[in-house]
PDB file of C-alpha atoms in Angstrom:
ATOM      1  CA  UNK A   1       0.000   0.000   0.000  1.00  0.00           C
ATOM      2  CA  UNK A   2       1.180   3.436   0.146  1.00  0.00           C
ATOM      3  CA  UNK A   3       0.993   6.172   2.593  1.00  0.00           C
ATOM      4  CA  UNK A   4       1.534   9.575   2.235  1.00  0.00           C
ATOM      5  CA  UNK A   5       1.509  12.629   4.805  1.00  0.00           C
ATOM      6  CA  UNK A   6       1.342  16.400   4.158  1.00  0.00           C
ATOM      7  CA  UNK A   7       0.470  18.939   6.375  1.00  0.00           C
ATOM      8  CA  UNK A   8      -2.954  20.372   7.017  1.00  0.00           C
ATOM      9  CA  UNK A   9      -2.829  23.488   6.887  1.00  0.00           C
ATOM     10  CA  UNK A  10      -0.662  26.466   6.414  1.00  0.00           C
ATOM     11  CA  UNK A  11      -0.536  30.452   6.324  1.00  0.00           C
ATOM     12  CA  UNK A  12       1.870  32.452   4.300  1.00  0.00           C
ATOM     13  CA  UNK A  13       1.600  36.649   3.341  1.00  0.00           C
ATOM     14  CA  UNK A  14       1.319  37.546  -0.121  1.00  0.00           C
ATOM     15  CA  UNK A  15       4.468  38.245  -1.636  1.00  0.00           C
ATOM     16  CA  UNK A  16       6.786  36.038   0.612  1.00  0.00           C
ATOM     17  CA  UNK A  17       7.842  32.137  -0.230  1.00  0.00           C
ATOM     18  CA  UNK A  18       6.056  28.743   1.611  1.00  0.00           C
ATOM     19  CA  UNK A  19       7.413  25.550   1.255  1.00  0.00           C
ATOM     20  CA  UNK A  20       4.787  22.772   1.659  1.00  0.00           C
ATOM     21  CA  UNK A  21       5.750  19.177   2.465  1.00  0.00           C
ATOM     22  CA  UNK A  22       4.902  15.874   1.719  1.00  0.00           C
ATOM     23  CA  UNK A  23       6.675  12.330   2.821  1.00  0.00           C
ATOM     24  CA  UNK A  24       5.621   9.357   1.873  1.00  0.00           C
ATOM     25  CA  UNK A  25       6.022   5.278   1.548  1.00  0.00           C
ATOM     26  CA  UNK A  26       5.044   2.913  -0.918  1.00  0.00           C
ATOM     27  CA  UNK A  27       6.608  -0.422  -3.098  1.00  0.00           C
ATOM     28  CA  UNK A  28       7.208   0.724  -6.182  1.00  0.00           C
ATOM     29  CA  UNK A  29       7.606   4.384  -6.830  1.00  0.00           C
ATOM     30  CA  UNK A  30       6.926   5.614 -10.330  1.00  0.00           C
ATOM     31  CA  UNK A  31       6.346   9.516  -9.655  1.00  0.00           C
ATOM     32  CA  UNK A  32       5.251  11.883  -7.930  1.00  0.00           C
ATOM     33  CA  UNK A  33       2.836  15.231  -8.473  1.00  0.00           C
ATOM     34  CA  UNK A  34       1.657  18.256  -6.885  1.00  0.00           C
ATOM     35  CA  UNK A  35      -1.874  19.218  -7.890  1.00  0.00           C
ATOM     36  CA  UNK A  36      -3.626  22.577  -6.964  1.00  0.00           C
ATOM     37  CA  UNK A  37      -6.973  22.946  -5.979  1.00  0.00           C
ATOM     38  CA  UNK A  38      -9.096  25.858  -5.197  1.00  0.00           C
ATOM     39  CA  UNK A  39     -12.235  24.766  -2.826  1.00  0.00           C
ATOM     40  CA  UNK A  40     -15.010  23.134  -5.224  1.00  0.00           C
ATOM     41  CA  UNK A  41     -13.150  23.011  -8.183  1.00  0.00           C
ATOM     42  CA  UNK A  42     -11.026  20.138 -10.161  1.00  0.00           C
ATOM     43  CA  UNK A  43      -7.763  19.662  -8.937  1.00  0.00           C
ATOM     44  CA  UNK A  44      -5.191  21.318 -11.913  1.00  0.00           C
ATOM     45  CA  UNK A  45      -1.872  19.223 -12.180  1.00  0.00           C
ATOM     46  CA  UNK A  46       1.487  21.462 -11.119  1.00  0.00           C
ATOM     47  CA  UNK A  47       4.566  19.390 -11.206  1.00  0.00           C
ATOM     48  CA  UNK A  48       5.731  16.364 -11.708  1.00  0.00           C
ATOM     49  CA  UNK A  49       8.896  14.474 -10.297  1.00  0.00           C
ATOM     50  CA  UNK A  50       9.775  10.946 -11.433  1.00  0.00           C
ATOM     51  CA  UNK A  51      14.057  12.064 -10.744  1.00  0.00           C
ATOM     52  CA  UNK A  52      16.060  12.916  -7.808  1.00  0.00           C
ATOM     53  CA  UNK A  53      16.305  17.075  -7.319  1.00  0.00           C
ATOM     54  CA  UNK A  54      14.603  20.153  -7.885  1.00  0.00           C
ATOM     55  CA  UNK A  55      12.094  20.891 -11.308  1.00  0.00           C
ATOM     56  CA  UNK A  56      11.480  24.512 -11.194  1.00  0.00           C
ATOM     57  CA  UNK A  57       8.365  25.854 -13.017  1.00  0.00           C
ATOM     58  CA  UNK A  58       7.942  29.872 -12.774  1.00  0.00           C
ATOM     59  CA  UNK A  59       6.728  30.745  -9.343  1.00  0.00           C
ATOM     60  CA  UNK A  60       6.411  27.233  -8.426  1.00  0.00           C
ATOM     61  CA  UNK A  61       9.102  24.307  -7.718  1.00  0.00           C
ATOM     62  CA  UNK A  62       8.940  20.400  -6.423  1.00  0.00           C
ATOM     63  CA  UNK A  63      12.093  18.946  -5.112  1.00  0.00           C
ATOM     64  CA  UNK A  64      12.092  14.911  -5.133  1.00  0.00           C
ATOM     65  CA  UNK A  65      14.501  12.686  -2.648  1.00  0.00           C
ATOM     66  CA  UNK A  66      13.421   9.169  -3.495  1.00  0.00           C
ATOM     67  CA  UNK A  67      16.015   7.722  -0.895  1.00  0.00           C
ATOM     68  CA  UNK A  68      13.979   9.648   1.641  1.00  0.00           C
ATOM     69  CA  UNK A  69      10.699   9.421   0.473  1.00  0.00           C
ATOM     70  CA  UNK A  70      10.318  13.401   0.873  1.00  0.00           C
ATOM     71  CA  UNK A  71       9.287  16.164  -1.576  1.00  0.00           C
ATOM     72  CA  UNK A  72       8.484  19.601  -1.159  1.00  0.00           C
ATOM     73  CA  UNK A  73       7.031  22.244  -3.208  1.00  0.00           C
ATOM     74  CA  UNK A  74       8.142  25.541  -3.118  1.00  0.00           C
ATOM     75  CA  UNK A  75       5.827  29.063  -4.100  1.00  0.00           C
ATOM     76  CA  UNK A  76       7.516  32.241  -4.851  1.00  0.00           C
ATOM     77  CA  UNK A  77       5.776  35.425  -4.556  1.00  0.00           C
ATOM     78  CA  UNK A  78       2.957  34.474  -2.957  1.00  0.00           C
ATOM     79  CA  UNK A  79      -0.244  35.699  -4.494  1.00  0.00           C
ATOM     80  CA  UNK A  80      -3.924  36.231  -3.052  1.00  0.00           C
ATOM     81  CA  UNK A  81      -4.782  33.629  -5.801  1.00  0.00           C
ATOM     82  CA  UNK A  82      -2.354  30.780  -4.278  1.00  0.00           C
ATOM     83  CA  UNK A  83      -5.270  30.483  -1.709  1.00  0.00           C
ATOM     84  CA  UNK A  84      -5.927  26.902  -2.414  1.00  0.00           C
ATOM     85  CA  UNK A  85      -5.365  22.902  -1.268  1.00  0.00           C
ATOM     86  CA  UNK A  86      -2.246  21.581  -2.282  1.00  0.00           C
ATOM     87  CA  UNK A  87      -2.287  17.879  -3.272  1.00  0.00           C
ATOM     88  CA  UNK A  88       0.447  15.873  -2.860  1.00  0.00           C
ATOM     89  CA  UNK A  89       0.223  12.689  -5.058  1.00  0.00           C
ATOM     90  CA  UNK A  90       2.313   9.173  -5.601  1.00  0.00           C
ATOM     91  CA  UNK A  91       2.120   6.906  -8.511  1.00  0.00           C
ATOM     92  CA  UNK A  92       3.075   3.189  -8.406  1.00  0.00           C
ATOM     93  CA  UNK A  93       3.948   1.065 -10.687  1.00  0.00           C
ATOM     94  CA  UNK A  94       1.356  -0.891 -11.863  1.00  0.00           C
ATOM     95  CA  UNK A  95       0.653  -4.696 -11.373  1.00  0.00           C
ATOM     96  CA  UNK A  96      -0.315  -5.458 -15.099  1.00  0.00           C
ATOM     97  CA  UNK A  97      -1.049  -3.423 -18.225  1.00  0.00           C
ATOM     98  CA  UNK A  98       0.068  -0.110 -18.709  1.00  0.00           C
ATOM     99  CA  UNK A  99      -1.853   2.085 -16.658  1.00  0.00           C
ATOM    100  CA  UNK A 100      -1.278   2.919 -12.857  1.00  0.00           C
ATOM    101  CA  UNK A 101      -3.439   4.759 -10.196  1.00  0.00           C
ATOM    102  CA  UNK A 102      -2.598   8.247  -8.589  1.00  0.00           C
ATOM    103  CA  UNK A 103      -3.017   7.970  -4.958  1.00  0.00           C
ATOM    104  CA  UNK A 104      -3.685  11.123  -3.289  1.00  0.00           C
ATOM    105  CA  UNK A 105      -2.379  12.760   0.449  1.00  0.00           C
ATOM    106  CA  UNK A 106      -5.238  14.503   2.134  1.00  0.00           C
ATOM    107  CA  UNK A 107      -3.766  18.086   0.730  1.00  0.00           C
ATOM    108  CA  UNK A 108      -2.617  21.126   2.553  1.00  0.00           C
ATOM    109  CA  UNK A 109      -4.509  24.114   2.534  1.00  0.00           C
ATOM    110  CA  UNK A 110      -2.941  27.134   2.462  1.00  0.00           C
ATOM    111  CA  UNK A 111      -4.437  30.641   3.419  1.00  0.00           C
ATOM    112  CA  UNK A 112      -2.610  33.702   1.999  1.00  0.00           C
ATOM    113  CA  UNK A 113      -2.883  36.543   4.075  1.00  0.00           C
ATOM    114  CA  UNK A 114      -2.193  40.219   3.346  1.00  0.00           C
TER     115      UNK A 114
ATOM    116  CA  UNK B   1     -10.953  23.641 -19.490  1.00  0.00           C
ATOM    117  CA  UNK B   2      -8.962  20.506 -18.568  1.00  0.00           C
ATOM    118  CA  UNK B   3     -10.993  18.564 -21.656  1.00  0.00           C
ATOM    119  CA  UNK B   4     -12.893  16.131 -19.334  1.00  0.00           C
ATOM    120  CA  UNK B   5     -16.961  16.323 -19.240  1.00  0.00           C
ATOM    121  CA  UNK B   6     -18.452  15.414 -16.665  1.00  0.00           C
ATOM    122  CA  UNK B   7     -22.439  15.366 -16.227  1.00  0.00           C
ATOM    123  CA  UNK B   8     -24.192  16.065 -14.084  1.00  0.00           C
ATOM    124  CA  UNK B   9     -22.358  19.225 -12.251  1.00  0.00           C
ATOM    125  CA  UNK B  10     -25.065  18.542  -9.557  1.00  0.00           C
ATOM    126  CA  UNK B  11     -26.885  15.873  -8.632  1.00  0.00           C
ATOM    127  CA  UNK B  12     -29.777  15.876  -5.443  1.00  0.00           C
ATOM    128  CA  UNK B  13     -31.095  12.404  -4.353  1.00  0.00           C
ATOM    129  CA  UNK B  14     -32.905  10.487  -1.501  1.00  0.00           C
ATOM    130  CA  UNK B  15     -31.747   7.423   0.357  1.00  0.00           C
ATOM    131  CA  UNK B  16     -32.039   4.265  -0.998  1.00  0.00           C
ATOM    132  CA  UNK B  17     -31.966   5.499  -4.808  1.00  0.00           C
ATOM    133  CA  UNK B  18     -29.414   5.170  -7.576  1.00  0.00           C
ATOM    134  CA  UNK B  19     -27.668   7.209  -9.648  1.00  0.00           C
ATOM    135  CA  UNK B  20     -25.410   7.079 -12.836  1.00  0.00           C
ATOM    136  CA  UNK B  21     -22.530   9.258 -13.173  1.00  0.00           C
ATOM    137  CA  UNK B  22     -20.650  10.156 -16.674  1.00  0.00           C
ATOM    138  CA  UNK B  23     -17.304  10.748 -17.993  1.00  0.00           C
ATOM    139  CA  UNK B  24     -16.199  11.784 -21.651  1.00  0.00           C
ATOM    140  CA  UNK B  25     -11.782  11.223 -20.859  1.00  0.00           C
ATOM    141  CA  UNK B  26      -9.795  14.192 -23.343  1.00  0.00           C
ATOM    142  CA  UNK B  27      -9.493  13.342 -27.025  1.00  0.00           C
ATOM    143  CA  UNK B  28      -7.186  10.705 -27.190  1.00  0.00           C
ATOM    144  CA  UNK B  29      -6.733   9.390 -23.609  1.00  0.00           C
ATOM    145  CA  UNK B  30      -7.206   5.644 -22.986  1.00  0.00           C
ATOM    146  CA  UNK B  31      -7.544   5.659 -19.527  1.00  0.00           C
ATOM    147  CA  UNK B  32     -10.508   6.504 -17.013  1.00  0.00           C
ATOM    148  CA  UNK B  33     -10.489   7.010 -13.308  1.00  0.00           C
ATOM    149  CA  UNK B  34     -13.039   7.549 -10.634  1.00  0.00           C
ATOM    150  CA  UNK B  35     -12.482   9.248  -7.544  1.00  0.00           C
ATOM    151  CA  UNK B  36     -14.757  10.237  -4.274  1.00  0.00           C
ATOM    152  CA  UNK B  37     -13.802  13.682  -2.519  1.00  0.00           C
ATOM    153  CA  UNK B  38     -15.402  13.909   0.852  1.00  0.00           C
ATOM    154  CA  UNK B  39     -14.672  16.980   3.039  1.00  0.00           C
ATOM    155  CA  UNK B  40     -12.770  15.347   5.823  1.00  0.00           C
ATOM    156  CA  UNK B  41     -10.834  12.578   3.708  1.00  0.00           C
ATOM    157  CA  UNK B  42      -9.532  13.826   0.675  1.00  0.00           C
ATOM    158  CA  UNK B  43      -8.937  12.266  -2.806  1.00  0.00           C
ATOM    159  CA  UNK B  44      -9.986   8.594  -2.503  1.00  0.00           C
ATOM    160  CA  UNK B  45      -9.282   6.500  -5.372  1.00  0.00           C
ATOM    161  CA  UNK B  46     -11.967   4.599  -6.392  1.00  0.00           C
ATOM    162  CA  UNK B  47     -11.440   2.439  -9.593  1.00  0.00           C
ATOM    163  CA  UNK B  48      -9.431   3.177 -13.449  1.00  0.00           C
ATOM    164  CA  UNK B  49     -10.107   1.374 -16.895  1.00  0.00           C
ATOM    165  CA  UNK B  50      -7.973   1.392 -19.475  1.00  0.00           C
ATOM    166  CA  UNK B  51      -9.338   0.999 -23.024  1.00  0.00           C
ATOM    167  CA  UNK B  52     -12.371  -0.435 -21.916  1.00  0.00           C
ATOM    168  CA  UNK B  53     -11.055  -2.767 -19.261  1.00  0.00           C
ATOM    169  CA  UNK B  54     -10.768  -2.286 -15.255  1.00  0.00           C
ATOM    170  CA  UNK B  55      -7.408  -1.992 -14.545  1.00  0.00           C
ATOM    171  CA  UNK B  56      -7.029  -0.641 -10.529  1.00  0.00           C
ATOM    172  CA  UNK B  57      -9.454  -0.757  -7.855  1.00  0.00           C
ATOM    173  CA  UNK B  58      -8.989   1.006  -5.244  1.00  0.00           C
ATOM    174  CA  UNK B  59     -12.095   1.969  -2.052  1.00  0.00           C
ATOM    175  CA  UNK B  60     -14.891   1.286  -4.295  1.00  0.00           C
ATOM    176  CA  UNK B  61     -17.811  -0.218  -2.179  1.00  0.00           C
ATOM    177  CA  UNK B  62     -19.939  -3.558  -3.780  1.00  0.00           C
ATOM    178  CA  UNK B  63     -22.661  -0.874  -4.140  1.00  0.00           C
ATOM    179  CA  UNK B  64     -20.665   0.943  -6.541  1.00  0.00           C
ATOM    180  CA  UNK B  65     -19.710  -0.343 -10.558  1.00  0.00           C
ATOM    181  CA  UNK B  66     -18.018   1.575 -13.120  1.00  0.00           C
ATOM    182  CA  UNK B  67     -17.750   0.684 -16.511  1.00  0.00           C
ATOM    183  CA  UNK B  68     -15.859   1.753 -19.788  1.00  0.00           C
ATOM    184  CA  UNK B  69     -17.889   1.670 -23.568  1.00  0.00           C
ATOM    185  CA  UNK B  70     -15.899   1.121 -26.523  1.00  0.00           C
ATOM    186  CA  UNK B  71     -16.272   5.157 -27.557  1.00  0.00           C
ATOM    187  CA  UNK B  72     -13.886   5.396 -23.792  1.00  0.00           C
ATOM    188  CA  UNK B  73     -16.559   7.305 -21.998  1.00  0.00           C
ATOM    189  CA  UNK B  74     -17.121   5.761 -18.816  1.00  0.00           C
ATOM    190  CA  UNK B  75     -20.222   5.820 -15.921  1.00  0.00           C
ATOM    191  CA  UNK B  76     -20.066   4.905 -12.521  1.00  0.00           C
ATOM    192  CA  UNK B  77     -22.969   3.580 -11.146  1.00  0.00           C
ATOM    193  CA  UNK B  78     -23.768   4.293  -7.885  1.00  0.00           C
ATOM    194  CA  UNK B  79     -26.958   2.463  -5.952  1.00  0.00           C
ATOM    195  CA  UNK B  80     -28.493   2.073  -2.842  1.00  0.00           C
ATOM    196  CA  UNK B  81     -27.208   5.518  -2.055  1.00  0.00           C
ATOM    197  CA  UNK B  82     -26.256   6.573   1.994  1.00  0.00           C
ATOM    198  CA  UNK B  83     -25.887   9.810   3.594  1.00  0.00           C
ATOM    199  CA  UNK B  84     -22.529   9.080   3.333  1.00  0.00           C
ATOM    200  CA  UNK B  85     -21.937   8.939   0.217  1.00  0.00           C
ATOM    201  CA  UNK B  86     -22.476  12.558  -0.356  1.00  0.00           C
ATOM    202  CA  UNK B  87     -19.513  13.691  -2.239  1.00  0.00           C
ATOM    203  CA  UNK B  88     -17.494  15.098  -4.794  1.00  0.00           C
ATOM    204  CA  UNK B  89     -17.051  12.415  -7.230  1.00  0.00           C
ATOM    205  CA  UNK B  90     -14.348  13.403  -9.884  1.00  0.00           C
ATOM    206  CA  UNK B  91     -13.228  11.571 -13.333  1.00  0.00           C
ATOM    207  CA  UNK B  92     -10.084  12.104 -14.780  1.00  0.00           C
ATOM    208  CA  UNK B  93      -8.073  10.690 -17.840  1.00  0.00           C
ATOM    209  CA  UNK B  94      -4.612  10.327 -18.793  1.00  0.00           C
ATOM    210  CA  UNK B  95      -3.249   9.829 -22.137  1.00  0.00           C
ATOM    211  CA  UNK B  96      -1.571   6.542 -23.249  1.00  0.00           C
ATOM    212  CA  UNK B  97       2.011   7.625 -22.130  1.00  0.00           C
ATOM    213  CA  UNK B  98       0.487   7.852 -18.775  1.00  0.00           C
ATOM    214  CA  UNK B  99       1.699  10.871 -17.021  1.00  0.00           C
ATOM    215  CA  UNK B 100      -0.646  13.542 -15.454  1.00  0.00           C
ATOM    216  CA  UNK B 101      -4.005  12.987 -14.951  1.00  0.00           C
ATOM    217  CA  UNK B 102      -6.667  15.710 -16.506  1.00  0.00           C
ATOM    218  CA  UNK B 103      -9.454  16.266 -13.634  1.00  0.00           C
ATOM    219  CA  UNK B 104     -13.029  16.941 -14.890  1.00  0.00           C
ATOM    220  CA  UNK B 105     -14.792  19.451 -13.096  1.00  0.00           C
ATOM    221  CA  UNK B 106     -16.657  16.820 -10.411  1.00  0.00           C
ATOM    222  CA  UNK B 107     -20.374  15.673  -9.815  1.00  0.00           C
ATOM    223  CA  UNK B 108     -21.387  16.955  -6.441  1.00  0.00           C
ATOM    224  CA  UNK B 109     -23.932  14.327  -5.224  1.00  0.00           C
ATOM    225  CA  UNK B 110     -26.185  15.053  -2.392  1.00  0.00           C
ATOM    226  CA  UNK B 111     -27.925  12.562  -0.910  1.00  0.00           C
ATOM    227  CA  UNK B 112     -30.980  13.567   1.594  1.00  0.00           C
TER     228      UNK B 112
END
């Protein structure tokens, strides 16, 4: 099975930098994503690590330490708009075929403050 | 627009009843998945075809059956319908070299 644990919630002011984290544990590993998603809506993919190190992506980043089982992502600039759940996700590899399931931590929300 | 339809946006219901939710995947992607977003426990995986045939299951209860037509579209079939299995219920699809998944925009079920 897999397990993965991010934190609940977290404030940051607008313009200043948040790192959200997420470890997990699972047999195996074939990626890992950060979705966004604002309260109600579908969650919109963000990044995607599969490597060791850091993918950077405008304001946004994901690190990746598959020895660890740790990722973070990383906002810049922090906008009003950033307001939103944070989803960190793990895909393993799949038993048969060539499709494999996304499974999902419980997200972060974070509130951006003025 | 992520390219995944999903009908209806909103669906109210009593106990006891059942429902059919459905899925058009993104031009091109051979692979469905179903997934149940309650407020206190997050994305929960609930089952993913591929080209017409399950591939995953994941949390799906017995009461619950998805299935995928040749055209790719797929329904889940929810029936005998709890209070607590008011939800978001999303569908996404992911192309055949199977990297990010492409959310639709979610059935919110009700059930009263």
């Amino acid at each position: 099975g897999q397990n993965i644990d991010q934190p609940t919630e977290m404030t940051a002011t607008e313009g200043a930098i948040v790192q959200i984290n997420c470890t997990y544990q699972t047999s195996g590993f074939n990626g890992l994503f950060w979705y966004q998603q604002h309260a109600g809506e579908a969650p919109t993919f963000l990044s995607y690590n599969v490597l060791d190190g850091l993918e950077e992506k405008g304001r946004f980043s994901s690190f990746l330490s598959r020895s660890k089982g740790y990722s973070y992502l990383l906002l810049k600039e922090l906008q009003m708009k950033d307001s939103a759940s944070y989803l960190c996700a793990v895909r393993a590899l799949p038993n048969t075929g060539t499709a494999s399931k996304l499974t999902f931590g419980t997200g972060t929300r974070l509130q951006v403050t003025l | 627009d992520s390219g995944v339809t999903q009908t209806p946006k909103h669906l109210i219901t009593a106990t006891g009843q059942r429902v059919t939710l459905r899925c058009s995947p993104r031009s091109g992607d051979l692979s469905v998945y179903w997934y149940q977003q309650s407020l206190d426990q997050g994305l929960q995986f609930l089952i993913q075809y591929y080209n017409g045939e399950e591939r995953a299951k994941g949390n799906i209860l017995e009461r619950f059956s998805a299935q995928q037509f040749p055209d790719l579209h797929s329904e889940l079939n929810l029936s005998s319908l709890e209070l607590g299995d008011s939800a978001l219920y999303f569908c996404a699809s992911s192309p055949p070299t199977n990297e990010k998944l492409f959310f639709g925009s979610g059935t919110q079920l009700s059930v009263l």
